[in-house]
Amino acid sequence: MTKKITTQDHLAEVQASFDEQQNPRLVEILRSAVKHLYAFVEETKLTREEWMMGVEFLTATGQKCDDVRQEFILLSDTLGVSMLVEMLNQMPSDVATDPTVFGPFYVPGAPEMAMGSSIAREGNDGEPLVFSGTVRDATGKALEHARLDVWQVAPNGLYDVQDPDSAPYNYRGVFETGPDGYFEILTSRPVDYLIPTDGPVGQMLAATGRLAWRPAHTHFMVTRPGFKTLITHAFDADSPHLSSDAVFGVRESLIIDMNGGTAVFDLVLDVTDE
Ligand code: BEZ
Ligand code: FE
């Protein structure tokens, strides 16, 4: 009698088809991905129709992507995978600032700005806000030449790249700390906003009873030679969506008071491992 091939035999055969002599890291990742995908299919007893729905969903996700819209990042964000990758890759020391998601709306090449200037490039029609703080190392020493790339939504709840009427680089700017590590940035108080819901990710959220709100925040990416890049946000303590962020990015240490036109956001960087 011929031996029946089990699902375990099938997995082993597929895993063995990848040659680790060619590219060991890629093969490690693919073998693991295949193992977990098979476990998922078996655990959920996925039907052929459900598998096809998944294929169609991923196809639509790819078709929604263009130069400024990245639906796959949005999918990763809303499934919490982006935050998991940041948690594992940016693991901060006890004193360093907590990281959070990068998000799909970062645009490289924002203008370098003088300390204290405004990232609102046209009609600052929101509630004026001055962000200030000091960038330090883990011992408390102020860090000169830390570069802060800052971005946020406009008061209408849209990033510049989502709004055909927006000036380029509206609510984006790059600042560099002086010898005292201090920074000061003029902006408008960030507002709560909806992540894009006009694509397959929005359909997934609606079909599962989830909200698409992100609590009001300003993004910071802080770089400094010799230190780990910090990707984080400052969240507004008054937002009603802090406990239901669509992308699971809120950390208590990042919630700050933005009332009265000022917000203090001190930042601590970890040195690089090398
Ligand atoms: C953002 O904060 O820009 C963002 C993050 C994840 C998904 C959508 C937007
Ligand atoms: Fe954002």
Coordinates of C-alpha atoms and ligand atoms in Angstrom, one line a residue:
M1 CA 0.0 0.0 0.0
T2 CA 1.3 3.4 -0.9
K3 CA 2.0 5.7 2.1
K4 CA -0.3 8.7 2.4
I5 CA 1.4 12.1 2.5
T6 CA 0.5 13.9 5.7
T7 CA 0.3 17.7 6.1
Q8 CA 3.6 17.5 8.1
D9 CA 5.3 15.6 5.2
H10 CA 3.9 18.3 2.8
L11 CA 5.3 21.1 5.0
A12 CA 8.7 19.3 5.2
E13 CA 8.9 18.9 1.5
V14 CA 8.1 22.6 0.8
Q15 CA 10.6 23.8 3.4
A16 CA 13.3 21.5 2.0
S17 CA 12.8 23.0 -1.5
F18 CA 14.5 26.3 -0.3
D19 CA 18.2 26.0 -0.6
E20 CA 19.9 27.7 2.4
Q21 CA 23.2 27.7 0.6
Q22 CA 21.8 30.3 -1.7
N23 CA 20.6 32.8 0.9
P24 CA 20.5 31.6 4.5
R25 CA 18.5 34.5 6.0
L26 CA 15.9 34.5 3.2
V27 CA 15.5 30.7 3.5
E28 CA 15.1 31.0 7.3
I29 CA 12.4 33.6 6.9
L30 CA 10.5 31.7 4.2
R31 CA 10.6 28.4 6.0
S32 CA 9.2 30.0 9.1
A33 CA 6.6 31.9 7.1
V34 CA 5.5 28.7 5.4
K35 CA 5.3 26.8 8.8
H36 CA 3.1 29.5 10.4
L37 CA 0.9 29.9 7.3
Y38 CA 0.3 26.2 7.2
A39 CA -0.5 26.2 11.0
F40 CA -3.0 29.1 10.4
V41 CA -4.7 27.2 7.5
E42 CA -5.0 24.1 9.6
E43 CA -6.1 25.8 12.8
T44 CA -8.9 27.8 11.1
K45 CA -9.8 24.9 8.7
L46 CA -9.7 27.4 6.0
T47 CA -12.2 26.6 3.1
R48 CA -11.3 27.1 -0.5
E49 CA -13.7 30.0 -0.7
E50 CA -12.2 31.7 2.3
W51 CA -8.7 31.3 0.9
M52 CA -9.9 32.9 -2.4
M53 CA -11.4 35.8 -0.5
G54 CA -8.0 36.3 1.2
V55 CA -6.3 36.3 -2.2
E56 CA -8.8 38.8 -3.5
F57 CA -8.3 41.0 -0.4
L58 CA -4.5 41.0 -0.8
T59 CA -4.9 41.7 -4.5
A60 CA -7.1 44.7 -3.8
T61 CA -4.6 45.9 -1.1
G62 CA -1.8 45.9 -3.7
Q63 CA -4.1 47.6 -6.3
K64 CA -4.8 50.4 -3.8
C65 CA -1.1 51.3 -3.5
D66 CA 0.5 54.1 -5.4
D67 CA 3.3 56.7 -4.9
V68 CA 1.6 58.2 -1.8
R69 CA -0.8 55.5 -0.7
Q70 CA 0.6 52.4 1.0
E71 CA -2.3 50.1 1.8
F72 CA 0.1 47.2 2.8
I73 CA 1.7 49.4 5.5
L74 CA -1.8 50.3 6.6
L75 CA -2.7 46.6 6.8
S76 CA 0.4 45.9 8.8
D77 CA -0.4 48.9 11.1
T78 CA -4.0 47.9 11.7
L79 CA -3.0 44.2 12.5
G80 CA -0.5 45.5 15.0
V81 CA 2.4 44.0 13.1
S82 CA 4.2 47.4 12.5
M83 CA 4.1 48.1 16.2
L84 CA 5.4 44.6 17.0
V85 CA 8.3 45.2 14.6
E86 CA 9.1 48.5 16.3
M87 CA 8.9 46.9 19.7
L88 CA 11.4 44.2 18.8
N89 CA 13.7 46.4 16.7
Q90 CA 13.7 49.7 18.7
M91 CA 13.6 48.0 22.2
P92 CA 14.5 51.0 24.4
S93 CA 16.4 51.0 27.6
D94 CA 14.5 51.8 30.8
V95 CA 15.3 55.5 30.6
A96 CA 15.0 56.0 26.8
T97 CA 11.9 57.4 25.1
D98 CA 9.4 54.7 24.0
P99 CA 9.2 54.2 20.3
T100 CA 6.0 53.8 18.3
V101 CA 4.8 53.2 14.7
F102 CA 6.4 55.0 11.8
G103 CA 3.1 55.1 9.8
P104 CA 2.7 55.6 6.0
F105 CA 2.8 59.4 5.9
Y106 CA 6.5 60.2 6.4
V107 CA 7.9 62.2 3.5
P108 CA 11.7 62.5 3.2
G109 CA 13.3 65.8 2.3
A110 CA 11.2 68.2 4.5
P111 CA 12.8 71.6 4.8
E112 CA 15.5 72.2 7.4
M113 CA 14.1 75.0 9.7
A114 CA 15.5 77.4 12.2
M115 CA 14.8 76.5 15.8
G116 CA 11.5 78.1 16.9
S117 CA 10.0 78.4 13.4
S118 CA 6.6 77.1 12.3
I119 CA 5.9 73.9 10.4
A120 CA 2.5 75.4 9.4
R121 CA 3.3 76.5 5.9
E122 CA -0.1 78.1 5.1
G123 CA -2.8 79.7 7.2
N124 CA -2.3 78.3 10.7
D125 CA -6.0 77.8 11.3
G126 CA -5.7 75.4 14.2
E127 CA -5.0 76.0 17.9
P128 CA -1.4 77.4 18.0
L129 CA 1.0 75.1 19.9
V130 CA 4.7 75.4 20.8
F131 CA 6.5 72.1 21.3
S132 CA 9.6 72.3 23.4
G133 CA 12.0 69.8 25.0
T134 CA 15.5 68.7 25.4
V135 CA 17.2 65.7 23.7
R136 CA 19.5 63.9 26.1
D137 CA 21.4 60.6 26.3
A138 CA 20.6 58.0 28.9
T139 CA 23.0 59.6 31.5
G140 CA 21.1 62.9 31.2
K141 CA 23.7 64.7 29.0
A142 CA 22.1 67.2 26.5
L143 CA 22.8 66.2 22.9
E144 CA 23.8 68.8 20.3
H145 CA 23.2 68.1 16.6
A146 CA 20.2 65.8 17.2
R147 CA 18.1 66.0 14.1
L148 CA 14.3 66.1 14.6
D149 CA 12.2 65.2 11.6
V150 CA 8.6 66.3 12.7
W151 CA 5.3 65.7 10.9
Q152 CA 1.6 65.8 11.7
V153 CA -1.8 66.2 10.2
A154 CA -3.1 69.7 9.3
P155 CA -6.1 71.0 11.4
N156 CA -8.4 69.5 8.7
G157 CA -7.3 66.0 9.8
L158 CA -5.4 65.3 6.6
Y159 CA -1.6 64.9 5.9
D160 CA -0.4 67.2 3.1
V161 CA 0.0 64.3 0.8
Q162 CA -3.6 63.3 1.2
D163 CA -4.9 66.8 0.4
P164 CA -4.6 68.1 -3.1
D165 CA -5.1 71.7 -1.8
S166 CA -2.3 71.5 0.7
A167 CA 1.1 73.3 0.2
P168 CA 3.9 70.9 -0.1
Y169 CA 5.5 69.9 3.2
N170 CA 2.7 71.6 5.2
Y171 CA 3.2 70.5 8.8
R172 CA 6.6 69.0 8.2
G173 CA 10.0 70.2 9.1
V174 CA 13.5 69.2 10.2
F175 CA 15.2 70.9 13.2
E176 CA 18.7 70.5 14.7
T177 CA 19.4 70.9 18.4
G178 CA 22.1 73.4 19.6
P179 CA 24.7 72.7 22.4
D180 CA 22.0 72.7 25.1
G181 CA 20.0 69.9 23.3
Y182 CA 17.0 72.2 23.4
F183 CA 14.3 72.4 20.6
E184 CA 11.3 74.6 20.1
I185 CA 8.8 74.0 17.2
L186 CA 5.7 76.0 16.4
T187 CA 2.8 74.1 15.0
S188 CA -1.0 73.7 15.5
R189 CA -2.3 71.4 18.1
P190 CA -2.7 68.0 16.4
V191 CA -6.2 66.7 15.9
D192 CA -7.7 63.2 16.1
Y193 CA -8.0 61.8 12.6
L194 CA -9.3 58.8 10.7
I195 CA -6.8 56.5 8.9
P196 CA -7.8 56.0 5.2
T197 CA -11.0 53.9 5.1
D198 CA -11.7 54.0 1.3
G199 CA -9.8 50.7 0.6
P200 CA -9.7 47.1 1.7
V201 CA -8.3 47.9 5.1
G202 CA -11.3 50.2 5.8
Q203 CA -13.5 47.3 4.7
M204 CA -11.7 45.0 7.1
L205 CA -12.2 47.4 10.0
A206 CA -15.9 47.9 9.2
A207 CA -16.5 44.2 8.8
T208 CA -15.0 43.5 12.3
G209 CA -16.6 46.4 14.2
R210 CA -13.3 48.3 14.6
L211 CA -12.8 52.1 14.7
A212 CA -10.5 53.9 12.3
W213 CA -9.5 56.8 14.7
R214 CA -5.9 57.7 15.6
P215 CA -5.6 59.8 18.7
A216 CA -4.2 63.3 18.1
H217 CA -0.4 63.1 17.8
T218 CA 2.8 64.7 16.3
H219 CA 5.4 62.4 14.8
F220 CA 9.1 62.7 15.7
M221 CA 12.0 60.9 14.1
V222 CA 15.2 61.7 16.0
T223 CA 18.6 60.9 14.6
R224 CA 22.1 61.5 16.0
P225 CA 25.4 59.8 15.0
G226 CA 26.3 57.3 17.7
F227 CA 22.7 56.9 18.8
K228 CA 19.8 54.6 17.8
T229 CA 17.2 56.4 15.7
L230 CA 14.1 57.1 17.7
I231 CA 10.7 56.9 15.9
T232 CA 8.0 58.1 18.2
H233 CA 4.9 60.4 18.7
A234 CA 3.7 62.9 21.2
F235 CA 0.1 62.1 22.0
D236 CA -2.4 64.7 23.2
A237 CA -3.6 63.8 26.7
D238 CA -7.1 65.2 25.9
S239 CA -7.8 62.8 23.0
P240 CA -10.8 60.6 23.5
H241 CA -9.2 57.9 21.3
L242 CA -6.1 57.1 23.4
S243 CA -7.5 53.7 24.4
S244 CA -8.7 52.7 20.9
D245 CA -5.9 53.7 18.5
A246 CA -6.5 51.9 15.2
V247 CA -2.8 51.0 15.0
F248 CA -2.1 50.2 18.7
G249 CA 0.7 52.8 18.9
V250 CA -0.2 54.6 22.2
R251 CA 2.3 54.3 25.1
E252 CA 1.5 56.0 28.5
S253 CA 4.9 57.7 28.6
L254 CA 4.2 59.5 25.3
I255 CA 0.9 61.1 26.4
I256 CA 1.5 64.8 27.2
D257 CA -0.5 67.9 28.2
M258 CA -1.1 70.1 25.1
N259 CA -3.4 72.7 26.8
G260 CA -2.6 76.4 27.1
G261 CA -0.6 76.6 23.8
T262 CA 2.5 74.7 25.0
A263 CA 3.6 71.1 25.1
V264 CA 6.8 69.8 26.7
F265 CA 8.2 66.6 25.2
D266 CA 11.7 65.7 26.4
L267 CA 13.5 62.9 24.5
V268 CA 16.1 60.4 25.6
L269 CA 18.2 58.4 23.0
D270 CA 20.0 55.1 23.5
V271 CA 23.5 54.7 22.1
T272 CA 24.0 52.3 19.2
D273 CA 25.0 48.8 20.0
E274 CA 28.2 48.9 18.0
Ligands
BEZ1 C1 0.1 57.9 11.1 O1 0.1 58.2 12.3 O2 0.4 58.7 10.3 C2 -0.5 56.6 10.7 C3 0.0 55.5 11.3 C4 -0.6 54.2 10.9 C5 -1.6 54.2 10.0 C6 -2.1 55.4 9.4 C7 -1.6 56.6 9.8
FE2 FE 0.0 60.3 12.2

